Each structure stands twice: as C-alpha cells, then as structure tokens.
Coordinates of C-alpha atoms in Angstrom, one line a residue:
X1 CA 117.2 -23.0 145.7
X2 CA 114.5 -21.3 147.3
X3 CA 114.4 -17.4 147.9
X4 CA 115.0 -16.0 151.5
X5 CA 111.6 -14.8 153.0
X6 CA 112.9 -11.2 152.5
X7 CA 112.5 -11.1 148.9
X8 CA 108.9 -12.6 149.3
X9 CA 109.9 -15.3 146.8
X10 CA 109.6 -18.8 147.0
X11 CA 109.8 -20.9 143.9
X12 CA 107.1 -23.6 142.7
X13 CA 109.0 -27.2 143.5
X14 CA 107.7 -30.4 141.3
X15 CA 109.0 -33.6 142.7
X16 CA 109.5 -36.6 140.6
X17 CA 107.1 -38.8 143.0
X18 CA 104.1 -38.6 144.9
X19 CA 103.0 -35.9 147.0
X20 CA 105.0 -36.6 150.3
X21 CA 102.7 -37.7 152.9
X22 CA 105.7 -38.8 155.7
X23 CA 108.4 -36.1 157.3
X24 CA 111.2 -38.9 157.1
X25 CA 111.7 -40.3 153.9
X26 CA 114.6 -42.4 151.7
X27 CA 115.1 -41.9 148.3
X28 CA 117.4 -43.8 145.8
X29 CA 120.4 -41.4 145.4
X30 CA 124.2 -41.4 147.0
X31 CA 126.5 -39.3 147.6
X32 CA 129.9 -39.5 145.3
X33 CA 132.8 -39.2 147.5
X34 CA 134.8 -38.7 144.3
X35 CA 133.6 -35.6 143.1
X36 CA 132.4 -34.2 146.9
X37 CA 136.7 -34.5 147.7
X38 CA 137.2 -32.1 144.5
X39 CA 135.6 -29.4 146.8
X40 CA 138.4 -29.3 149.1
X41 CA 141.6 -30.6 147.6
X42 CA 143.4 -28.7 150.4
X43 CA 141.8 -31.0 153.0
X44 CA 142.0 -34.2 150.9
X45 CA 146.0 -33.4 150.4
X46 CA 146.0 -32.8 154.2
X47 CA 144.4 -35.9 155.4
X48 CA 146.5 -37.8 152.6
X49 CA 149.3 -36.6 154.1
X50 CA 149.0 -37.1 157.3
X51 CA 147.8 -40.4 156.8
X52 CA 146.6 -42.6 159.7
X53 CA 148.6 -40.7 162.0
X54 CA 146.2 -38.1 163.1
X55 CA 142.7 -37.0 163.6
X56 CA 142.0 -36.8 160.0
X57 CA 139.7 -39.2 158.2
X58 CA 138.8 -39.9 154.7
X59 CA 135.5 -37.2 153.7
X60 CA 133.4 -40.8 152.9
X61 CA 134.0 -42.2 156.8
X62 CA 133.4 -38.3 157.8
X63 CA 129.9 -38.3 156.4
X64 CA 128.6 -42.1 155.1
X65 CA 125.0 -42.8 155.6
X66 CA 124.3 -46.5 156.4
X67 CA 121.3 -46.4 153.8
X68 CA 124.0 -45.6 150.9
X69 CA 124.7 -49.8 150.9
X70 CA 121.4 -50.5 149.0
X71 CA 121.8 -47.3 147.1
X72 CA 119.7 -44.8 149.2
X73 CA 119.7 -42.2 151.1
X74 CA 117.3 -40.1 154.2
X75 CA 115.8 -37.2 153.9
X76 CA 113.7 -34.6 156.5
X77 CA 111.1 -32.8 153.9
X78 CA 109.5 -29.1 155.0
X79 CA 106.9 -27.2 153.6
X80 CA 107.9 -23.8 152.1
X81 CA 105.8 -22.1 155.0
X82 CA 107.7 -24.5 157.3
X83 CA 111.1 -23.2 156.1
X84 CA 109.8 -19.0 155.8
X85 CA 108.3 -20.0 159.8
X86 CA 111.9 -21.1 160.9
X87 CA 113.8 -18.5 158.9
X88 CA 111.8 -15.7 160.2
X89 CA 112.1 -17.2 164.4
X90 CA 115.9 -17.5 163.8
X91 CA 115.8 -13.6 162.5
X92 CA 114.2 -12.8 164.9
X93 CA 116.2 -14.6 167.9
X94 CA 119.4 -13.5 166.5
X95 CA 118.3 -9.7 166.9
X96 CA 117.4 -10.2 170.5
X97 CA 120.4 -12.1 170.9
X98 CA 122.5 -9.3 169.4
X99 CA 121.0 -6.1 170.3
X100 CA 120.5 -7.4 174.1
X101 CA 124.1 -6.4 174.2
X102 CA 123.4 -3.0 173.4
X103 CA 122.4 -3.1 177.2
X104 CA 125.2 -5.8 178.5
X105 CA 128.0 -3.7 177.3
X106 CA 126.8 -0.4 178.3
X107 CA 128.1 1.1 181.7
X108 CA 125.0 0.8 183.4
X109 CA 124.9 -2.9 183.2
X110 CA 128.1 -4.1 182.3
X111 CA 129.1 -4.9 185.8
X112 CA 126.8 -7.6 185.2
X113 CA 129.0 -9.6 183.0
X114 CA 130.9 -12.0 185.0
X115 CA 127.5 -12.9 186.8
X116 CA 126.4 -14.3 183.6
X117 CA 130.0 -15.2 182.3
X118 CA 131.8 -17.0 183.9
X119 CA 133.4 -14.9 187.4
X120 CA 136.9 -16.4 186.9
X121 CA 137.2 -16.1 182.6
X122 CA 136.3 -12.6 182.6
X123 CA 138.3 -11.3 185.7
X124 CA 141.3 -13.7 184.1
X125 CA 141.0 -11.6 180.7
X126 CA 139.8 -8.5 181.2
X127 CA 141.5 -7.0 177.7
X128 CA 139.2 -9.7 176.1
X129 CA 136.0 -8.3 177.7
X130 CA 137.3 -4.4 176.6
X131 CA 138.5 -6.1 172.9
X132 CA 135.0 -7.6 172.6
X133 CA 133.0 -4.6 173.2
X134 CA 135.4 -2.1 170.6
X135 CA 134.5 -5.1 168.3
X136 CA 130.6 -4.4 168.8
X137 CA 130.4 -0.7 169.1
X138 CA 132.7 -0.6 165.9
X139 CA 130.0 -3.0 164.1
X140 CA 132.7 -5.8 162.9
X141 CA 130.6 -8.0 161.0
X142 CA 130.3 -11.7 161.1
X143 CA 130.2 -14.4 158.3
X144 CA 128.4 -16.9 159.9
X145 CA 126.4 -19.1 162.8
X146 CA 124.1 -22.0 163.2
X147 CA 121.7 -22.2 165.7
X148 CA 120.1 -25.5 167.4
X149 CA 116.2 -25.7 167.7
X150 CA 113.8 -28.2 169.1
X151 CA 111.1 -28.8 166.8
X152 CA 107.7 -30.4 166.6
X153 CA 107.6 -32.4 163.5
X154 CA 104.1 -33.7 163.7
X155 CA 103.2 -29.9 163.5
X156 CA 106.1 -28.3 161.7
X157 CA 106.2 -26.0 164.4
X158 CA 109.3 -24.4 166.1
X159 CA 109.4 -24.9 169.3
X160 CA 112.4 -23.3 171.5
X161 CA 115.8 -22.5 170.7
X162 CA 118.9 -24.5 172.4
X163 CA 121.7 -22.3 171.5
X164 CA 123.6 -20.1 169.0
X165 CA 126.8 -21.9 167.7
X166 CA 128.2 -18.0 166.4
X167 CA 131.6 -18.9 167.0
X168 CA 133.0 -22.2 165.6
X169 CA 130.0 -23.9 164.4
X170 CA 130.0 -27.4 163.4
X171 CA 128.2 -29.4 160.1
X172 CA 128.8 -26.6 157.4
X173 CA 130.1 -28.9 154.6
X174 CA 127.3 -31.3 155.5
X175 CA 124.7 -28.4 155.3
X176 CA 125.8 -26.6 152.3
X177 CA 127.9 -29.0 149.8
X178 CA 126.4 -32.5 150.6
X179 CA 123.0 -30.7 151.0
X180 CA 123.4 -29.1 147.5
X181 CA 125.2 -32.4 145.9
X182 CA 122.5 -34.8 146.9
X183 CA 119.7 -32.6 145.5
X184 CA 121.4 -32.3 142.1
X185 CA 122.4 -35.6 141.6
X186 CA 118.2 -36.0 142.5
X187 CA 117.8 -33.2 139.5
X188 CA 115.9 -31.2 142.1
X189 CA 118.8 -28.4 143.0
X190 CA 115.3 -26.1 143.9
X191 CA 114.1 -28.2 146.3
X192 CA 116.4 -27.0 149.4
X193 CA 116.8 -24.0 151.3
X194 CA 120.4 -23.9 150.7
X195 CA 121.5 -20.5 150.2
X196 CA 124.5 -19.3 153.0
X197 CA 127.5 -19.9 150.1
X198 CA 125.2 -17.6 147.6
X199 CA 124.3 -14.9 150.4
X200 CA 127.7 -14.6 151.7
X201 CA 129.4 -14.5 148.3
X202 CA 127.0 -11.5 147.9
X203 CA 128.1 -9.7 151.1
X204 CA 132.0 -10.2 151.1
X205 CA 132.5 -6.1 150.5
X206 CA 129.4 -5.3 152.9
X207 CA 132.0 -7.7 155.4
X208 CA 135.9 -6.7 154.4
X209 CA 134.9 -2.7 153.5
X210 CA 135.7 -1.4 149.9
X211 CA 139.6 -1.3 150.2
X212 CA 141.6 -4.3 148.8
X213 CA 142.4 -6.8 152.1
X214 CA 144.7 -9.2 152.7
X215 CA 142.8 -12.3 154.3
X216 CA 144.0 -15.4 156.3
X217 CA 141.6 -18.5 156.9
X218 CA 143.0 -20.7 159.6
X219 CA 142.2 -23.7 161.2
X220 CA 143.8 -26.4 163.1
X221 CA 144.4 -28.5 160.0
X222 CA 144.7 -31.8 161.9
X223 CA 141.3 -31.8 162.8
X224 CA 139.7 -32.9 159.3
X225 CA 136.0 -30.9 159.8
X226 CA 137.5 -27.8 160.8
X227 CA 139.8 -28.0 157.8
X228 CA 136.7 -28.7 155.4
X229 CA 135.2 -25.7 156.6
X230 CA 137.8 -22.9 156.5
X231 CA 138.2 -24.4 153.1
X232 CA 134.8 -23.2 151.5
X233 CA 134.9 -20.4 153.5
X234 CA 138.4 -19.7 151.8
X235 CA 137.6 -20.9 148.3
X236 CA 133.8 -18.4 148.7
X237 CA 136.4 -15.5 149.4
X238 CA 138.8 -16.6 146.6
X239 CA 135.9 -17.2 143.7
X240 CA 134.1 -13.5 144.7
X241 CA 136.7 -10.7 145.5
X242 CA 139.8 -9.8 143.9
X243 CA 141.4 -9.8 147.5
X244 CA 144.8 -11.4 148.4
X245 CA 143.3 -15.0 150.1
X246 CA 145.3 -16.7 152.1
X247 CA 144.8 -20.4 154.0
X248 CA 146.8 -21.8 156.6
X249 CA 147.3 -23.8 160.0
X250 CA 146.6 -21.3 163.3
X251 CA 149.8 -22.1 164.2
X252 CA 151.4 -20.2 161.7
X253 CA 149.5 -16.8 162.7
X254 CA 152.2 -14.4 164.9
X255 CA 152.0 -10.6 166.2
X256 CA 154.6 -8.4 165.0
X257 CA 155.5 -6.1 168.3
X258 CA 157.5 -3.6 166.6
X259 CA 156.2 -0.2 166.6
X260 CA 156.4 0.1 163.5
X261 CA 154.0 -2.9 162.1
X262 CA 151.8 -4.2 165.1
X263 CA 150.4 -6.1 163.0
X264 CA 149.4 -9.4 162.7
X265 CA 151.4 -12.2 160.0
X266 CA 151.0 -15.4 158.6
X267 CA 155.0 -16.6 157.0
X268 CA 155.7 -12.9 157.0
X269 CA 152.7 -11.7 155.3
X270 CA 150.6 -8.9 157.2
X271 CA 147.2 -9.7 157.0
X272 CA 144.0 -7.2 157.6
X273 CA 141.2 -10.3 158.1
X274 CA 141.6 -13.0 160.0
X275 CA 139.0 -16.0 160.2
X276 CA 139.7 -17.9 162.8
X277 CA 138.1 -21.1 163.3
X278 CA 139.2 -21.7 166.9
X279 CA 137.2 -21.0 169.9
X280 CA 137.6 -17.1 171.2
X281 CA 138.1 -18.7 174.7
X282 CA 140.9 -21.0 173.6
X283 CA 142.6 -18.5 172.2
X284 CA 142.2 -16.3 174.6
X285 CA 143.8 -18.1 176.8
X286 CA 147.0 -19.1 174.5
X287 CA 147.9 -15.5 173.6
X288 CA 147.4 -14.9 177.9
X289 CA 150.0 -17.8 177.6
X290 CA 152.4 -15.9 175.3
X291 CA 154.9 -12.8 176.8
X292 CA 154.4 -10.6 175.4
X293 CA 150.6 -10.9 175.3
X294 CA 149.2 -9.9 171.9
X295 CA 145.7 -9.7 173.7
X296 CA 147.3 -6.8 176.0
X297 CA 148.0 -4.7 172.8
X298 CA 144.4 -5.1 170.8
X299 CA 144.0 -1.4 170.6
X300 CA 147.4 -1.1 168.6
X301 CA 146.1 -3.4 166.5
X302 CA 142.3 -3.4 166.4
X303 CA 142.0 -0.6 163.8
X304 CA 144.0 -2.6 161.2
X305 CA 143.0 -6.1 162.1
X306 CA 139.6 -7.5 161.9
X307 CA 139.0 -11.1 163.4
X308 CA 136.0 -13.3 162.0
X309 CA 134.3 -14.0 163.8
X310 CA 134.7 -11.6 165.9
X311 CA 135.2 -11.6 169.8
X312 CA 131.8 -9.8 170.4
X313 CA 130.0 -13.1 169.2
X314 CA 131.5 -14.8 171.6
X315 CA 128.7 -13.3 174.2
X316 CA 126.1 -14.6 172.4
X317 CA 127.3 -18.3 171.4
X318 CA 128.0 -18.9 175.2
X319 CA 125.2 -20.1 177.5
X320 CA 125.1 -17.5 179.5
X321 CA 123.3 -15.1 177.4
X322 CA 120.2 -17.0 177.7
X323 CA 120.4 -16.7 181.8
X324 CA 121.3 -12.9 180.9
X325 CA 118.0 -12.7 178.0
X326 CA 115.8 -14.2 181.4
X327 CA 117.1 -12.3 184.1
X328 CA 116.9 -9.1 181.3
X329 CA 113.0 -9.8 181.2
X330 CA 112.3 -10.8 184.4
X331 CA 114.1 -8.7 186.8
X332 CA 115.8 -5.8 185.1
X333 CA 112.7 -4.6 182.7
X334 CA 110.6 -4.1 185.6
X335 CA 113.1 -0.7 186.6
X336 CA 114.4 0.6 183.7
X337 CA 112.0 1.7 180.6
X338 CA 114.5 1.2 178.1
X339 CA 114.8 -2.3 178.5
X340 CA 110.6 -2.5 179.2
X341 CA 110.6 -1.4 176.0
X342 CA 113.3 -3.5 174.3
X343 CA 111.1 -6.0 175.9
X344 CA 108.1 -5.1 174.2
X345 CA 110.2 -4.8 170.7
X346 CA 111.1 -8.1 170.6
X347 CA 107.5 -9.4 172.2
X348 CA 107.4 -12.9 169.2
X349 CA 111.3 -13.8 169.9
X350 CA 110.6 -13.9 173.8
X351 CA 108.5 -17.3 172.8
X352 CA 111.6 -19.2 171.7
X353 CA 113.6 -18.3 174.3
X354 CA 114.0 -21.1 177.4
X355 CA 114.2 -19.4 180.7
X356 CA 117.6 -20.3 182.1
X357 CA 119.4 -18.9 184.9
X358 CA 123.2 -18.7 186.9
X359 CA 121.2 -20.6 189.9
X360 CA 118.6 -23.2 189.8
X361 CA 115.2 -21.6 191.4
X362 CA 114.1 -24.0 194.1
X363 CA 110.9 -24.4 191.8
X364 CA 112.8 -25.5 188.9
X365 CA 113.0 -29.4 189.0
X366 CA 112.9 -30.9 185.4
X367 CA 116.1 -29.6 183.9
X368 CA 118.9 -29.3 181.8
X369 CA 122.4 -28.3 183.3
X370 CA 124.6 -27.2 180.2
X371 CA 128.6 -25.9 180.9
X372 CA 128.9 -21.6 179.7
X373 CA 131.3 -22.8 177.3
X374 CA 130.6 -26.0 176.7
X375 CA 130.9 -27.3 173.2
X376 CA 130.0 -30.6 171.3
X377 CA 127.4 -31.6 173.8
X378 CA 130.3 -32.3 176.7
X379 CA 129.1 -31.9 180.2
X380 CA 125.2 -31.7 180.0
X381 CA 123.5 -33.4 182.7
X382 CA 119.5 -33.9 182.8
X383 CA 117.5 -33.8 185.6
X384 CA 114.0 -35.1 186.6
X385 CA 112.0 -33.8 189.9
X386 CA 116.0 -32.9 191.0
X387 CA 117.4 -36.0 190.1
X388 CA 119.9 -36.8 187.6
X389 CA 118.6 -39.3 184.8
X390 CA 121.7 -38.5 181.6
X391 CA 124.5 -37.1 181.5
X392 CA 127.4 -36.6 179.4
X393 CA 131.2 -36.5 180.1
X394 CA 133.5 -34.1 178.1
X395 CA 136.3 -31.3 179.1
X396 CA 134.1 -28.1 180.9
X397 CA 133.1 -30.3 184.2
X398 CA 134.8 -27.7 186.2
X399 CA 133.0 -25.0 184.4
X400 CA 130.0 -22.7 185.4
X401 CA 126.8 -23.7 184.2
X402 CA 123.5 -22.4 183.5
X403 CA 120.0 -24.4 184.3
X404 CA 117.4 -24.2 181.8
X405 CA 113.7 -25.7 181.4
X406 CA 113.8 -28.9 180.0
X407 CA 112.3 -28.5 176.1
X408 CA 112.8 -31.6 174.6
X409 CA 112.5 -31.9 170.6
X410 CA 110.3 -34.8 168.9
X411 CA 111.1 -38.0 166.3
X412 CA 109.9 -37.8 163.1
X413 CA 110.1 -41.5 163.1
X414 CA 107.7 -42.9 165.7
X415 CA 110.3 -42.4 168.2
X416 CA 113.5 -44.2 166.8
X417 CA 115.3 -41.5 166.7
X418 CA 115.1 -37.6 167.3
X419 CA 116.2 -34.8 165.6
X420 CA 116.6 -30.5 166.2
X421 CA 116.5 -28.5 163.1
X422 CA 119.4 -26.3 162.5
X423 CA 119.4 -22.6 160.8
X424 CA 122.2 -21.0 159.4
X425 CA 122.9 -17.3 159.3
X426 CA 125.1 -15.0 156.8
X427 CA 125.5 -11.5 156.6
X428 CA 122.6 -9.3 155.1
X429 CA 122.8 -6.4 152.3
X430 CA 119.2 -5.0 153.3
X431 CA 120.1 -5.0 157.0
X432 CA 122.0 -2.7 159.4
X433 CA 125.7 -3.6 159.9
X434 CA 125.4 -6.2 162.4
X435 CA 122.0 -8.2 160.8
X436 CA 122.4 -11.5 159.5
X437 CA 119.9 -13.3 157.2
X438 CA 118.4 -16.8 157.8
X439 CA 120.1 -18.5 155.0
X440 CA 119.5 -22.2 155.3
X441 CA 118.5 -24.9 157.0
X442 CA 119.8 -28.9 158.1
X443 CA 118.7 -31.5 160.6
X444 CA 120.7 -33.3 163.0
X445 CA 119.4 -36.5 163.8
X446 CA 120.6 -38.6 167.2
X447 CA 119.7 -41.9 169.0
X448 CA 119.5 -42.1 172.6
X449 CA 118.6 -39.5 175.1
X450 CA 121.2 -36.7 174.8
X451 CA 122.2 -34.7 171.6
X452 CA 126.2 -36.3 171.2
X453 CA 128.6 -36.1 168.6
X454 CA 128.7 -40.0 168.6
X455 CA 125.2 -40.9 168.1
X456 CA 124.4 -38.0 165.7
X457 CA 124.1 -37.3 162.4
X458 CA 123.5 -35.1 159.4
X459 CA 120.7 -35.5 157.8
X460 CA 119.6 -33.4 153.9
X461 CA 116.2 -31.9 153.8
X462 CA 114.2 -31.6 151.0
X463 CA 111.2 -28.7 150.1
X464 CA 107.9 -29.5 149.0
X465 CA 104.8 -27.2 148.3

C-alpha cells in the first residue's frame, strides 16, 4: 500500500498492462463473496439468522458490480501526486474543521451555537451541548471519518469539500476490505492507498490510554452495513490490544444509576469505551426519552466512560459548521484578531470550503439546500436562478437547513455517470491529541442528478505513477 504523505514515502507501482491513459477503467478480476463473508462471520451469522425477515442482505447483493457477469470489474485510477494532493486538502480541512471549535465552544462565542445548530435541538438538549464540549476540552479522540469531495477528474484536481461524515460514516467495508481484496486477487496489493485498518491498529493506545479497557462495539445489528462495520472496527481492536473486546446490539447498552457504579454495561459487564455506531442526535434523543435520563448524569460518568466517536464530532459532521466556518471568515474575523489570525492560519483550507449560510443571501440563486442533520442524501433540494430543478425525499424535511453554492463534481466517463472522491481519516501518532491522518481514499459513483443511496455506488481505485 502506499505511504501516507507524512512519511514522504510513496512506493514505485508496476502494473501488469499498459500505462493507463483513461481515469475509468475495467479489469478482469471479481470479487469472492466466499472468502470476503470470512471477514465478518458475526454479520454473515446475523443476516443468516434473521433470514428474509429483516433489513439484512447477503454481503454479494450488498456490494455486486454488474460488470462481475463477464468476469470484470471498474476501477477510478490516481496518480501518486493525485492521492498526496487529496490527502494533504483533507488534513488540512479537518484542522479547520476541528480547531474552529476552539472558538465555537468558548464563552465568547458559544451563544452562537443554536444559530448554526439547529435553535430547537440544542435548547431541547442542553446537557448534550455541555457533554460535547467536556468531550473536546478533555481531547477524547476519535477512530474515524470520511469526508465527501467534488472533484475534477480531467485535471485530478480537488475541487470543494461537501461534508465531513465524522459520526456514522457509511462505505467502510467497501473502502478498506473490498478495496484491499480486489487489488490482491490483481497481485497489485501496492497499488491502493488503503491504509485506515493499518494506521488505526497503530494508534489504538494513543486512542484507549495505557490502562487495560474494557470496550463495547455496538450497532444496530439489523441493519447489515452498520453491522459490517462495527465488525472490523471490533475484530482491529481484538487482533492489536490485549484489551477486554466486546460486540453487541445498542440495545443491549444500559446505565447503572447506583451511586456506587454509574457506569455504563453491556449484559452486566461495565465497560470504559464505547463505539457507538448510531447517530449522536438519535441517541440523544432516546436517552431524553428514558427517566431517568442518563444524558442528565454525563458528568458522573464522563471521567470513566469514553464514547467513540465522541459527541464533540458531532459539531463538525453536521451542516452547520460550514455556515459557522463562512460566517467565522466573513463577519466575525473582521472584529476579533484571534480569529483574523486563525483565518490567516488556515489561508489553503479556506479554498475547499463552500460558503454556506443559516439564510440564503438575496444574491445567492444557484444552490443547494441540504437538512443540518441530514444523512444519506435525504432532503436536498437544488436550485437554479431560485427555482427548484431536484430534489430528494427522506426523514429531516422538517429540519433546518443550510444554503450552500452549488459546486457540482465531474464524470470521468464522458458524462454517464459522476462520481465525488472520498478520504478517510484515523487517528495520528505524530500529531497533537485531536489530529487525524488522511489514511485512504474511495469513489462513489452515481447516475442521475443528485448523490442517492439508490443510484450510487462504490467504486475501487487503483495507483499508478
């Protein structure tokens, strides 16, 4: 696999045809369902036993490729200076992202938050807001995140970025186990940029602390993708510390009130690290639903029970943030030298950044209208001169949005389809506590107009020189 950028290392890569002249191409390899089930014989057992009777497919329906019938199979190619360009924007987006809350969470500004928020969530949960912030100022790290960018594929060339997914991200297995299957069944296992399982397996003390932990992976287990991933998250834990690793359905996880635990437990077991892979504003709003209120008690708890990931990410995987980054640079830098200079800091991540805001601006008439906590492309509506040309349905229509420039990404394919590029992000030994290290990369590829789950797909990459 190729080195990180950090390291300054990228290996030579020899491919076993002609020098690639097209961005899209199809070689003859398939993926073996077989083999790809034994890396998550939890889910397979799952989705055998449940059968037909819930959400849960077979992997080979989850991630078939038409082109496997005649024995083929896609693939986006990069140049290595394609892959250090994207690793190096998503670096450096994810530290404006991040250290933008520095300023959000600090008194001075932090009335600001249910302007960019949501008015209602935040004044619903305010223990979730004061949980959040302990989480950041106490530098609880995160495992993971994925975020979406347009790209120009005629110039290999980043062009903005649509959004972090730092909270439940989707198309892990796809990015990490098919990516890495179909490239060694090709003999080429160097030719990817593949490297989140490796990094993260690296960082698991820099993420749990020194002291043996007792860790829970959890997932709603009848939904078969969130199963697959909690899975390899799990079985990276299991294979690289001598921790106590547990895996289990969410709805197993309870709070222990009495004084003398407050802790949390999964079948009676106390547990020091929870991953979670369940939206922070779903589950917000259950434990709101419970009485007692778990959420009401976090400082009880927070010292002994670390959530991944945790609730401070949840500010910079909603929307929102990217009105906040625009009104940060537009309006608030021009009174306060702290943030003029933050500003100034982070001068090459400013160019990826699409100005959004809370309201459209009169001037604003080609744009996008995306729900705050809108996942799975639900709710997006597109507009040209003001008027509405797409739009998607989905379960945040009563939700507050955010209006951003349109930036649309390019076909590699003379327009058939389109596709954004996808980073992913895992924890970094050579970095402060909260810096994460572009660790890999994937492309989604979708028909139509609008970015949706039902006319997407995964597609591998492949690294030439």
């Amino acid at each position: 696999m190729l080195r990180s950028h950090h390291s300054g290392v990228i290996k030579n890569i020899c491919l076993p045809f002609e020098k690639l002249i097209m961005r899209k191409i199809t070689l003859d390899v398939v993926p073996d369902y077989e083999q790809l089930e034994d890396d998550c014989p939890r889910t397979t057992a799952i989705a055998a036993l449940h059968g037909d009777q819930t959400p849960l497919t077979p992997l080979e329906d989850e991630f078939v490729f038409p082109e496997n019938q005649s024995g083929q199979t896609p693939f986006y190619t990069f140049t290595r200076e394609e892959v250090k360009a994207l690793n190096i924007a998503s670096e450096q987006v994810y530290n404006l992202l991040a250290d933008s809350l520095d300023f959000l969470f600090d008194e001075k500004y932090r009335h600001l938050i249910p302007k960019f928020y949501g008015q209602e969530f935040i004044q619903a949960y305010p223990e979730f807001v004061d949980y959040a912030i302990y989480t950041f100022q106490n530098e609880h790290e995160a495992i993971y995140g994925r975020f979406d960018i347009a790209y120009d594929f005629e110039q290999g060339k980043v062009l903005k970025f649509y959004e972090g997914n730092l909270d439940t991200p989707t198309m892990y297995y796809d990015s990490v186990v098919m990516q890495h299957h179909l490239l060694t069944r090709l003999g080429q296992e160097q030719a990817q940029y593949n490297l989140h399982q490796e990094n993260l397996a690296r960082n698991i003390r820099k993420v749990l602390g020194p002291q043996e932990r007792r860790i829970a992976f959890l997932c709603d287990t009848n939904i078969t993708e969130d199963c697959i991933t909690t899975e390899l998250l799990f079985h990276t834990f299991n294979d690289h510390c001598d921790d106590i690793v547990l895996f289990s359905d969410i709805n197993q996880l309870r709070y222990d009130f009495s004084s003398s635990r407050n802790k949390w437990t999964l079948d009676e077991i106390e547990v020091d690290v929870i991953f979670a892979l369940y939206p922070w504003e779903d589950m917000v709003v259950d434990l709101y639903a419970e009485s007692p209120n778990p959420l009401k008690e976090w400082r009880k708890w927070a010292d002994k029970t670390r959530f991944l990931e945790p609730a401070w990410r949840w500010f910079i995987s909603n929307k929102g943030v990217w009105a906040w980054l625009t009104y940060l640079k537009d309006v608030l830098a021009a009174d306060d030298p702290a943030l003029a200079q933050f500003v100034r800091d982070n001068e090459a991540a400013w160019q990826y950044v699409i100005p959004s805001y809370m309201e459209k601006p009169f001037w604003l008439k080609d744009y996008v209208r995306k729900p705050l906590q809108g996942r799975m492309s639900n709710n997006i509506g597109f507009y040209e001169n003001d008027q509405l040309t797409h739009e998607t349905d989905g379960f945040y229509a009563g939700d507050d949005c955010i209006y951003q420039a349109i930036c649309p990404t390019t076909s590699a394919d003379n327009g058939d389809t389109r596709a954004i590029v996808c980073t992913w992000l895992a924890p970094w030994d050579q970095g402060l506590a909260l810096d994460m290290e572009s660790s890999g990369i994937a492309v989604r590829e979708f028909t139509g107009e609008l970015l949706q789950v039902k006319h997407e797909r995964f597609m591998p990459h492949i690294v030439t020189d």
